[in-house]
Amino acid sequence: MADGRRTVLVTGATSGIGREAARQLARLGAHVVLGVRDPDRGEEVAREIRGSGGSAEVLPIDLASFESVRRAASRFAETHASLDVLVNNAGVAVRQRELTADGHERTWQTTFLGGYLLTRLLLPALRRGSRPRVVNVSSDAHPTGRIDWNDLELEHGYGGYQAYANSKLAQILFTRELARREPWLSVAALHPGAIATRIWREVPLIPLRMMILAVLWIIGGRIHNAARGADPVVRLASDPALDGVTGRYFKRFRETSPSKAAQDDATAARLWDYAERETGLAG
Ligand SMILES: NC(=O)c1ccc[n+]([C@@H]2O[C@H](COP(=O)([O-])OP(=O)(O)OC[C@H]3O[C@@H](n4cnc5c(N)ncnc54)[C@H](OP(=O)(O)O)[C@@H]3O)[C@@H](O)[C@H]2O)c1
């Protein structure tokens, strides 16, 4: 980090890419806020970071609960004057369709709506930050995604991979619209690569897992470990060369165009309004 101790909030920092990104950002000198749904496991990561001379704290947050996201954002605002970087990393792939207490499909709420709400609530803190950034960890699964206004949350014909791809497409559209609305902010979405993590643990069938990893391998070129997956996230969160770069999509380190559907400004604007209503931010 070029300019002193930056405050970086990483969601889903208990495992995989999020945990590695938090470690790396702390090594670069950031104060890392670990947004986690299991505070005990979060404390383990925080202790490890502090043990290596870094600075970290735990912020309990369940992205699948609007109430929890609101509580976390309030707690953050009470204890921090500003936020420099928000990394929306938490995500799930859920095999069977499940509804959250808020009545949304779990993958959709955890990966898209929860991150949307958190980002919106933290905009005032980001506005007070230095060179503020938002990094949305999306995926090259997004071209399979669909925004079907008649069945946004797959009530009819649910498939775990489809739900995952839909939420990843929504994250990129959100990135696009956020960049358009908030030009003072630098916001990016990325595909971190095909990474061996726990994300596929809810897909219990070995052949199906193998198939998904094979698809990711074909898309991403090769399968990396979590530390390699964190590298491009850390770069987007910290590289001063990216100051002022906003609304873009990266495949690991390379800026590239996302799918045509992910570049649809009308859908991005409509999705923003929809998310605003669903998360209780409208009116
Ligand atoms: N692995 C890949 O090949 C790949 C490829 C493209 C994109 N991605 C994206 O990378 C991101 C990180 O995934 P990963 O591969 O590192 O998987 P992971 O190891 O399963 O990590 C996911 C993280 O999200 C957290 N999380 C899940 N549900 C949550 C909730 N309701 N509230 C708060 N946190 C929650 C998990 O917490 P717990 O530890 O409590 O479960 C965990 O820390 C995801 O957005 C994923 O879609 C991954």
Short mmCIF file of C-alpha atoms and ligand atoms in Angstrom, two decimals:
data_model
loop_
_atom_site.label_atom_id
_atom_site.label_comp_id
_atom_site.label_asym_id
_atom_site.label_seq_id
_atom_site.Cartn_x
_atom_site.Cartn_y
_atom_site.Cartn_z
CA MET A 1 0.00 0.00 0.00
CA ALA A 2 1.55 3.25 -1.08
CA ASP A 3 -0.01 5.74 1.34
CA GLY A 4 0.22 4.61 4.96
CA ARG A 5 -2.29 2.41 6.74
CA ARG A 6 -5.35 1.91 4.59
CA THR A 7 -8.51 0.34 5.98
CA VAL A 8 -9.72 -2.58 3.88
CA LEU A 9 -12.87 -4.60 4.55
CA VAL A 10 -12.86 -8.10 3.04
CA THR A 11 -16.03 -10.21 3.24
CA GLY A 12 -15.76 -13.99 3.40
CA ALA A 13 -12.33 -13.77 5.01
CA THR A 14 -12.50 -17.10 6.85
CA SER A 15 -11.45 -19.24 3.94
CA GLY A 16 -10.16 -19.49 0.39
CA ILE A 17 -9.50 -16.35 -1.65
CA GLY A 18 -10.86 -13.95 1.01
CA ARG A 19 -8.61 -15.24 3.78
CA GLU A 20 -5.54 -15.13 1.53
CA ALA A 21 -6.41 -11.65 0.26
CA ALA A 22 -6.77 -10.44 3.86
CA ARG A 23 -3.39 -11.90 4.78
CA GLN A 24 -1.69 -10.35 1.75
CA LEU A 25 -3.30 -6.93 2.24
CA ALA A 26 -2.21 -6.95 5.90
CA ARG A 27 1.33 -7.78 4.78
CA LEU A 28 1.17 -4.73 2.52
CA GLY A 29 0.41 -2.62 5.60
CA ALA A 30 -3.38 -2.32 5.50
CA HIS A 31 -5.60 -2.53 8.56
CA VAL A 32 -7.85 -5.41 7.55
CA VAL A 33 -11.44 -5.73 8.71
CA LEU A 34 -12.51 -9.36 8.34
CA GLY A 35 -16.20 -9.53 7.43
CA VAL A 36 -17.16 -13.04 8.55
CA ARG A 37 -20.26 -15.01 9.49
CA ASP A 38 -18.36 -17.12 12.04
CA PRO A 39 -16.61 -14.73 14.45
CA ASP A 40 -14.59 -17.51 16.15
CA ARG A 41 -13.04 -18.57 12.85
CA GLY A 42 -12.60 -14.90 11.98
CA GLU A 43 -10.69 -14.37 15.23
CA GLU A 44 -8.34 -17.21 14.29
CA VAL A 45 -7.49 -15.43 11.03
CA ALA A 46 -7.15 -12.07 12.84
CA ARG A 47 -4.84 -13.62 15.46
CA GLU A 48 -2.68 -15.13 12.75
CA ILE A 49 -2.42 -11.77 10.94
CA ARG A 50 -1.58 -9.95 14.19
CA GLY A 51 0.94 -12.69 15.03
CA SER A 52 2.78 -11.86 11.81
CA GLY A 53 2.90 -8.15 12.72
CA GLY A 54 -0.23 -7.14 10.78
CA SER A 55 -3.35 -5.31 11.89
CA ALA A 56 -6.75 -6.97 11.77
CA GLU A 57 -10.16 -7.03 13.44
CA VAL A 58 -13.33 -9.06 13.02
CA LEU A 59 -16.66 -7.67 11.85
CA PRO A 60 -19.47 -10.23 12.20
CA ILE A 61 -21.68 -10.23 9.09
CA ASP A 62 -24.01 -12.72 7.47
CA LEU A 63 -24.46 -11.62 3.86
CA ALA A 64 -27.56 -13.80 3.64
CA SER A 65 -29.38 -11.59 6.18
CA PHE A 66 -30.26 -7.95 5.49
CA GLU A 67 -30.55 -7.31 9.22
CA SER A 68 -27.04 -8.66 9.81
CA VAL A 69 -25.62 -6.56 6.95
CA ARG A 70 -27.26 -3.44 8.40
CA ARG A 71 -25.92 -4.24 11.86
CA ALA A 72 -22.41 -4.75 10.48
CA ALA A 73 -22.49 -1.50 8.50
CA SER A 74 -23.67 0.42 11.60
CA ARG A 75 -20.98 -1.17 13.73
CA PHE A 76 -18.35 -0.30 11.14
CA ALA A 77 -19.56 3.32 11.00
CA GLU A 78 -19.48 3.59 14.81
CA THR A 79 -15.89 2.42 15.02
CA HIS A 80 -14.27 3.81 11.84
CA ALA A 81 -14.21 7.29 10.38
CA SER A 82 -13.63 6.05 6.85
CA LEU A 83 -13.11 3.05 4.58
CA ASP A 84 -10.56 2.94 1.77
CA VAL A 85 -11.34 -0.41 0.13
CA LEU A 86 -14.30 -2.80 0.23
CA VAL A 87 -13.76 -6.28 -1.20
CA ASN A 88 -17.09 -8.03 -1.81
CA ASN A 89 -15.69 -11.55 -1.85
CA ALA A 90 -18.16 -13.74 0.10
CA GLY A 91 -20.04 -16.14 -2.12
CA VAL A 92 -21.70 -19.54 -2.17
CA ALA A 93 -22.78 -22.22 -4.62
CA VAL A 94 -25.89 -23.91 -3.23
CA ARG A 95 -27.00 -27.23 -4.67
CA GLN A 96 -30.64 -27.26 -3.57
CA ARG A 97 -32.78 -24.14 -3.74
CA GLU A 98 -33.07 -22.58 -0.28
CA LEU A 99 -34.72 -19.39 0.90
CA THR A 100 -33.18 -17.00 3.42
CA ALA A 101 -35.17 -15.49 6.29
CA ASP A 102 -35.67 -12.48 3.98
CA GLY A 103 -37.34 -14.75 1.43
CA HIS A 104 -34.62 -14.71 -1.24
CA GLU A 105 -32.79 -17.57 -2.90
CA ARG A 106 -29.64 -18.03 -0.82
CA THR A 107 -26.97 -17.77 -3.55
CA TRP A 108 -28.61 -14.65 -4.99
CA GLN A 109 -28.85 -12.90 -1.62
CA THR A 110 -25.41 -13.91 -0.31
CA THR A 111 -23.49 -13.10 -3.45
CA PHE A 112 -25.41 -10.20 -4.95
CA LEU A 113 -28.07 -8.56 -2.76
CA GLY A 114 -26.02 -8.73 0.45
CA GLY A 115 -22.97 -7.19 -1.21
CA TYR A 116 -25.14 -4.56 -2.87
CA LEU A 117 -26.66 -3.54 0.47
CA LEU A 118 -23.31 -3.53 2.27
CA THR A 119 -21.73 -1.38 -0.45
CA ARG A 120 -24.60 1.11 -0.44
CA LEU A 121 -24.51 1.42 3.36
CA LEU A 122 -20.73 1.92 3.34
CA LEU A 123 -20.69 4.57 0.60
CA PRO A 124 -20.50 7.45 3.14
CA ALA A 125 -17.44 5.82 4.78
CA LEU A 126 -15.87 5.16 1.36
CA ARG A 127 -16.50 8.79 0.39
CA ARG A 128 -14.33 9.81 3.36
CA GLY A 129 -11.66 7.26 2.37
CA SER A 130 -8.45 7.86 0.50
CA ARG A 131 -8.48 6.70 -3.16
CA PRO A 132 -11.60 4.66 -2.35
CA ARG A 133 -12.23 1.39 -4.14
CA VAL A 134 -14.74 -1.42 -4.34
CA VAL A 135 -13.64 -4.80 -5.68
CA ASN A 136 -16.38 -7.30 -6.58
CA VAL A 137 -15.15 -10.87 -6.81
CA SER A 138 -17.25 -12.22 -9.66
CA SER A 139 -16.49 -15.11 -12.02
CA ASP A 140 -16.10 -16.19 -15.61
CA ALA A 141 -19.16 -18.32 -14.87
CA HIS A 142 -21.13 -15.10 -15.56
CA PRO A 143 -21.68 -15.69 -19.33
CA THR A 144 -23.94 -18.62 -18.36
CA GLY A 145 -25.94 -16.23 -16.17
CA ARG A 146 -29.34 -14.79 -17.06
CA ILE A 147 -31.32 -11.87 -15.73
CA ASP A 148 -34.84 -13.18 -16.32
CA TRP A 149 -37.23 -10.64 -14.85
CA ASN A 150 -39.98 -13.28 -14.79
CA ASP A 151 -37.91 -15.70 -12.75
CA LEU A 152 -34.99 -13.78 -11.28
CA GLU A 153 -34.44 -16.19 -8.38
CA LEU A 154 -35.07 -19.46 -10.24
CA GLU A 155 -38.33 -20.51 -8.65
CA HIS A 156 -38.88 -22.57 -11.78
CA GLY A 157 -36.10 -24.93 -12.78
CA TYR A 158 -33.45 -24.24 -10.16
CA GLY A 159 -29.90 -25.36 -10.86
CA GLY A 160 -27.02 -24.65 -8.46
CA TYR A 161 -24.60 -23.64 -11.21
CA GLN A 162 -27.25 -21.48 -12.93
CA ALA A 163 -28.00 -19.68 -9.65
CA TYR A 164 -24.27 -19.11 -9.13
CA ALA A 165 -23.79 -17.79 -12.68
CA ASN A 166 -26.82 -15.48 -12.35
CA SER A 167 -25.45 -13.96 -9.14
CA LYS A 168 -22.03 -13.45 -10.78
CA LEU A 169 -23.61 -11.70 -13.77
CA ALA A 170 -25.57 -9.48 -11.37
CA GLN A 171 -22.32 -8.52 -9.59
CA ILE A 172 -20.80 -7.28 -12.87
CA LEU A 173 -23.94 -5.31 -13.77
CA PHE A 174 -23.85 -3.82 -10.27
CA THR A 175 -20.18 -2.87 -10.80
CA ARG A 176 -21.12 -1.11 -14.02
CA GLU A 177 -24.01 0.86 -12.56
CA LEU A 178 -22.11 1.76 -9.38
CA ALA A 179 -19.25 3.15 -11.48
CA ARG A 180 -21.74 5.22 -13.50
CA ARG A 181 -23.50 6.62 -10.43
CA GLU A 182 -20.47 7.25 -8.22
CA PRO A 183 -17.65 8.59 -10.40
CA TRP A 184 -15.54 9.52 -7.34
CA LEU A 185 -15.23 5.79 -6.57
CA SER A 186 -13.06 3.25 -8.33
CA VAL A 187 -15.00 -0.01 -8.73
CA ALA A 188 -13.95 -3.21 -10.46
CA ALA A 189 -15.17 -6.77 -10.92
CA LEU A 190 -12.92 -9.73 -11.56
CA HIS A 191 -12.61 -13.41 -12.23
CA PRO A 192 -9.86 -14.61 -9.86
CA GLY A 193 -9.12 -17.75 -11.91
CA ALA A 194 -10.04 -21.37 -11.33
CA ILE A 195 -9.15 -21.80 -7.68
CA ALA A 196 -9.18 -24.91 -5.51
CA THR A 197 -11.27 -23.75 -2.51
CA ARG A 198 -14.27 -24.86 -0.45
CA ILE A 199 -16.73 -23.02 -2.70
CA TRP A 200 -17.82 -26.26 -4.32
CA ARG A 201 -18.34 -28.16 -1.04
CA GLU A 202 -22.12 -27.97 -1.37
CA VAL A 203 -21.84 -29.83 -4.67
CA PRO A 204 -21.39 -33.30 -3.17
CA LEU A 205 -21.25 -35.41 -6.29
CA ILE A 206 -17.63 -36.12 -7.18
CA PRO A 207 -18.28 -36.35 -10.97
CA LEU A 208 -20.14 -33.03 -10.93
CA ARG A 209 -17.33 -31.37 -8.99
CA MET A 210 -14.84 -32.75 -11.45
CA MET A 211 -16.93 -31.38 -14.31
CA ILE A 212 -17.16 -27.90 -12.77
CA LEU A 213 -13.42 -27.83 -12.09
CA ALA A 214 -12.78 -28.99 -15.67
CA VAL A 215 -14.97 -26.14 -16.99
CA LEU A 216 -13.16 -23.66 -14.73
CA TRP A 217 -9.84 -25.07 -15.87
CA ILE A 218 -10.81 -24.57 -19.50
CA ILE A 219 -12.00 -21.01 -18.77
CA GLY A 220 -9.17 -20.04 -16.46
CA GLY A 221 -6.31 -21.89 -18.12
CA ARG A 222 -5.29 -23.82 -15.01
CA ILE A 223 -6.32 -24.39 -11.42
CA HIS A 224 -4.53 -22.25 -8.83
CA ASN A 225 -4.34 -22.39 -5.05
CA ALA A 226 -6.14 -19.81 -2.89
CA ALA A 227 -3.05 -17.58 -2.56
CA ARG A 228 -2.77 -17.33 -6.35
CA GLY A 229 -6.51 -16.61 -6.45
CA ALA A 230 -6.01 -13.73 -4.03
CA ASP A 231 -3.20 -12.11 -6.06
CA PRO A 232 -5.42 -10.31 -8.62
CA VAL A 233 -7.87 -9.30 -5.86
CA VAL A 234 -5.03 -7.70 -3.91
CA ARG A 235 -3.77 -5.95 -7.02
CA LEU A 236 -7.20 -4.43 -7.74
CA ALA A 237 -7.48 -3.41 -4.08
CA SER A 238 -4.08 -1.78 -3.86
CA ASP A 239 -2.28 -0.95 -7.12
CA PRO A 240 -1.99 2.86 -7.45
CA ALA A 241 -1.70 2.40 -11.22
CA LEU A 242 -5.42 1.58 -11.18
CA ASP A 243 -6.45 4.85 -9.53
CA GLY A 244 -9.27 6.36 -11.57
CA VAL A 245 -9.92 3.11 -13.43
CA THR A 246 -13.56 2.22 -12.85
CA GLY A 247 -16.42 0.04 -14.09
CA ARG A 248 -14.06 -2.52 -15.63
CA TYR A 249 -13.90 -6.31 -15.59
CA PHE A 250 -10.66 -8.24 -15.15
CA LYS A 251 -9.81 -11.83 -15.85
CA ARG A 252 -7.16 -12.24 -13.19
CA PHE A 253 -4.71 -9.43 -14.08
CA ARG A 254 -5.96 -8.68 -17.58
CA GLU A 255 -8.71 -6.17 -18.26
CA THR A 256 -11.22 -7.71 -20.64
CA SER A 257 -14.81 -7.33 -21.78
CA PRO A 258 -17.37 -9.34 -19.85
CA SER A 259 -20.24 -11.04 -21.71
CA LYS A 260 -22.62 -8.93 -23.80
CA ALA A 261 -25.33 -9.35 -21.16
CA ALA A 262 -22.93 -7.97 -18.54
CA GLN A 263 -22.56 -4.77 -20.62
CA ASP A 264 -26.27 -4.02 -20.86
CA ASP A 265 -26.71 -0.59 -19.26
CA ALA A 266 -30.51 -0.73 -19.22
CA THR A 267 -30.45 -4.05 -17.32
CA ALA A 268 -27.78 -2.70 -14.97
CA ALA A 269 -29.96 0.32 -14.14
CA ARG A 270 -33.08 -1.82 -13.68
CA LEU A 271 -31.21 -4.29 -11.49
CA TRP A 272 -30.00 -1.42 -9.30
CA ASP A 273 -33.58 -0.22 -8.76
CA TYR A 274 -34.75 -3.76 -8.08
CA ALA A 275 -31.97 -4.33 -5.50
CA GLU A 276 -32.70 -0.97 -3.91
CA ARG A 277 -36.33 -1.99 -3.38
CA GLU A 278 -35.57 -5.55 -2.23
CA THR A 279 -32.96 -4.47 0.31
CA GLY A 280 -35.28 -1.83 1.76
CA LEU A 281 -33.17 1.14 0.62
CA ALA A 282 -35.83 2.68 -1.58
CA GLY A 283 -38.17 5.27 -0.07
N1 LIG B 1 -12.84 -20.86 -6.36
C1 LIG B 1 -13.02 -20.50 -7.63
O1 LIG B 1 -12.63 -21.21 -8.59
C2 LIG B 1 -13.69 -19.21 -7.94
C3 LIG B 1 -13.78 -18.81 -9.28
C4 LIG B 1 -14.40 -17.61 -9.58
C5 LIG B 1 -14.93 -16.82 -8.55
N2 LIG B 1 -14.83 -17.24 -7.25
C6 LIG B 1 -15.41 -16.38 -6.20
O2 LIG B 1 -14.46 -16.11 -5.20
C7 LIG B 1 -15.16 -15.77 -3.99
C8 LIG B 1 -14.51 -16.49 -2.82
O3 LIG B 1 -14.77 -17.87 -2.97
P1 LIG B 1 -13.71 -19.02 -2.61
O4 LIG B 1 -13.44 -19.76 -3.87
O5 LIG B 1 -12.59 -18.47 -1.83
O6 LIG B 1 -14.64 -19.99 -1.72
P2 LIG B 1 -14.69 -20.32 -0.16
O7 LIG B 1 -13.38 -20.83 0.28
O8 LIG B 1 -15.90 -21.16 0.01
O9 LIG B 1 -14.93 -18.89 0.51
C9 LIG B 1 -16.19 -18.28 0.51
C10 LIG B 1 -16.24 -17.34 1.69
O10 LIG B 1 -17.56 -16.73 1.70
C11 LIG B 1 -18.07 -16.85 3.02
N3 LIG B 1 -19.52 -16.85 3.07
C12 LIG B 1 -20.38 -17.75 2.52
N4 LIG B 1 -21.64 -17.42 2.86
C13 LIG B 1 -21.58 -16.31 3.62
C14 LIG B 1 -22.53 -15.52 4.29
N5 LIG B 1 -23.84 -15.79 4.23
N6 LIG B 1 -22.12 -14.45 5.00
C15 LIG B 1 -20.79 -14.16 5.10
N7 LIG B 1 -19.84 -14.89 4.49
C16 LIG B 1 -20.22 -15.95 3.77
C17 LIG B 1 -17.52 -18.16 3.52
O11 LIG B 1 -17.65 -18.22 4.92
P3 LIG B 1 -17.53 -19.63 5.73
O12 LIG B 1 -16.06 -19.87 5.86
O13 LIG B 1 -18.22 -19.32 7.00
O14 LIG B 1 -18.23 -20.66 4.89
C18 LIG B 1 -16.08 -18.07 3.03
O15 LIG B 1 -15.30 -17.29 3.90
C19 LIG B 1 -16.62 -16.14 -4.21
O16 LIG B 1 -17.37 -14.99 -4.49
C20 LIG B 1 -16.55 -17.04 -5.43
O17 LIG B 1 -17.75 -17.04 -6.17
C21 LIG B 1 -14.22 -18.41 -6.93
#
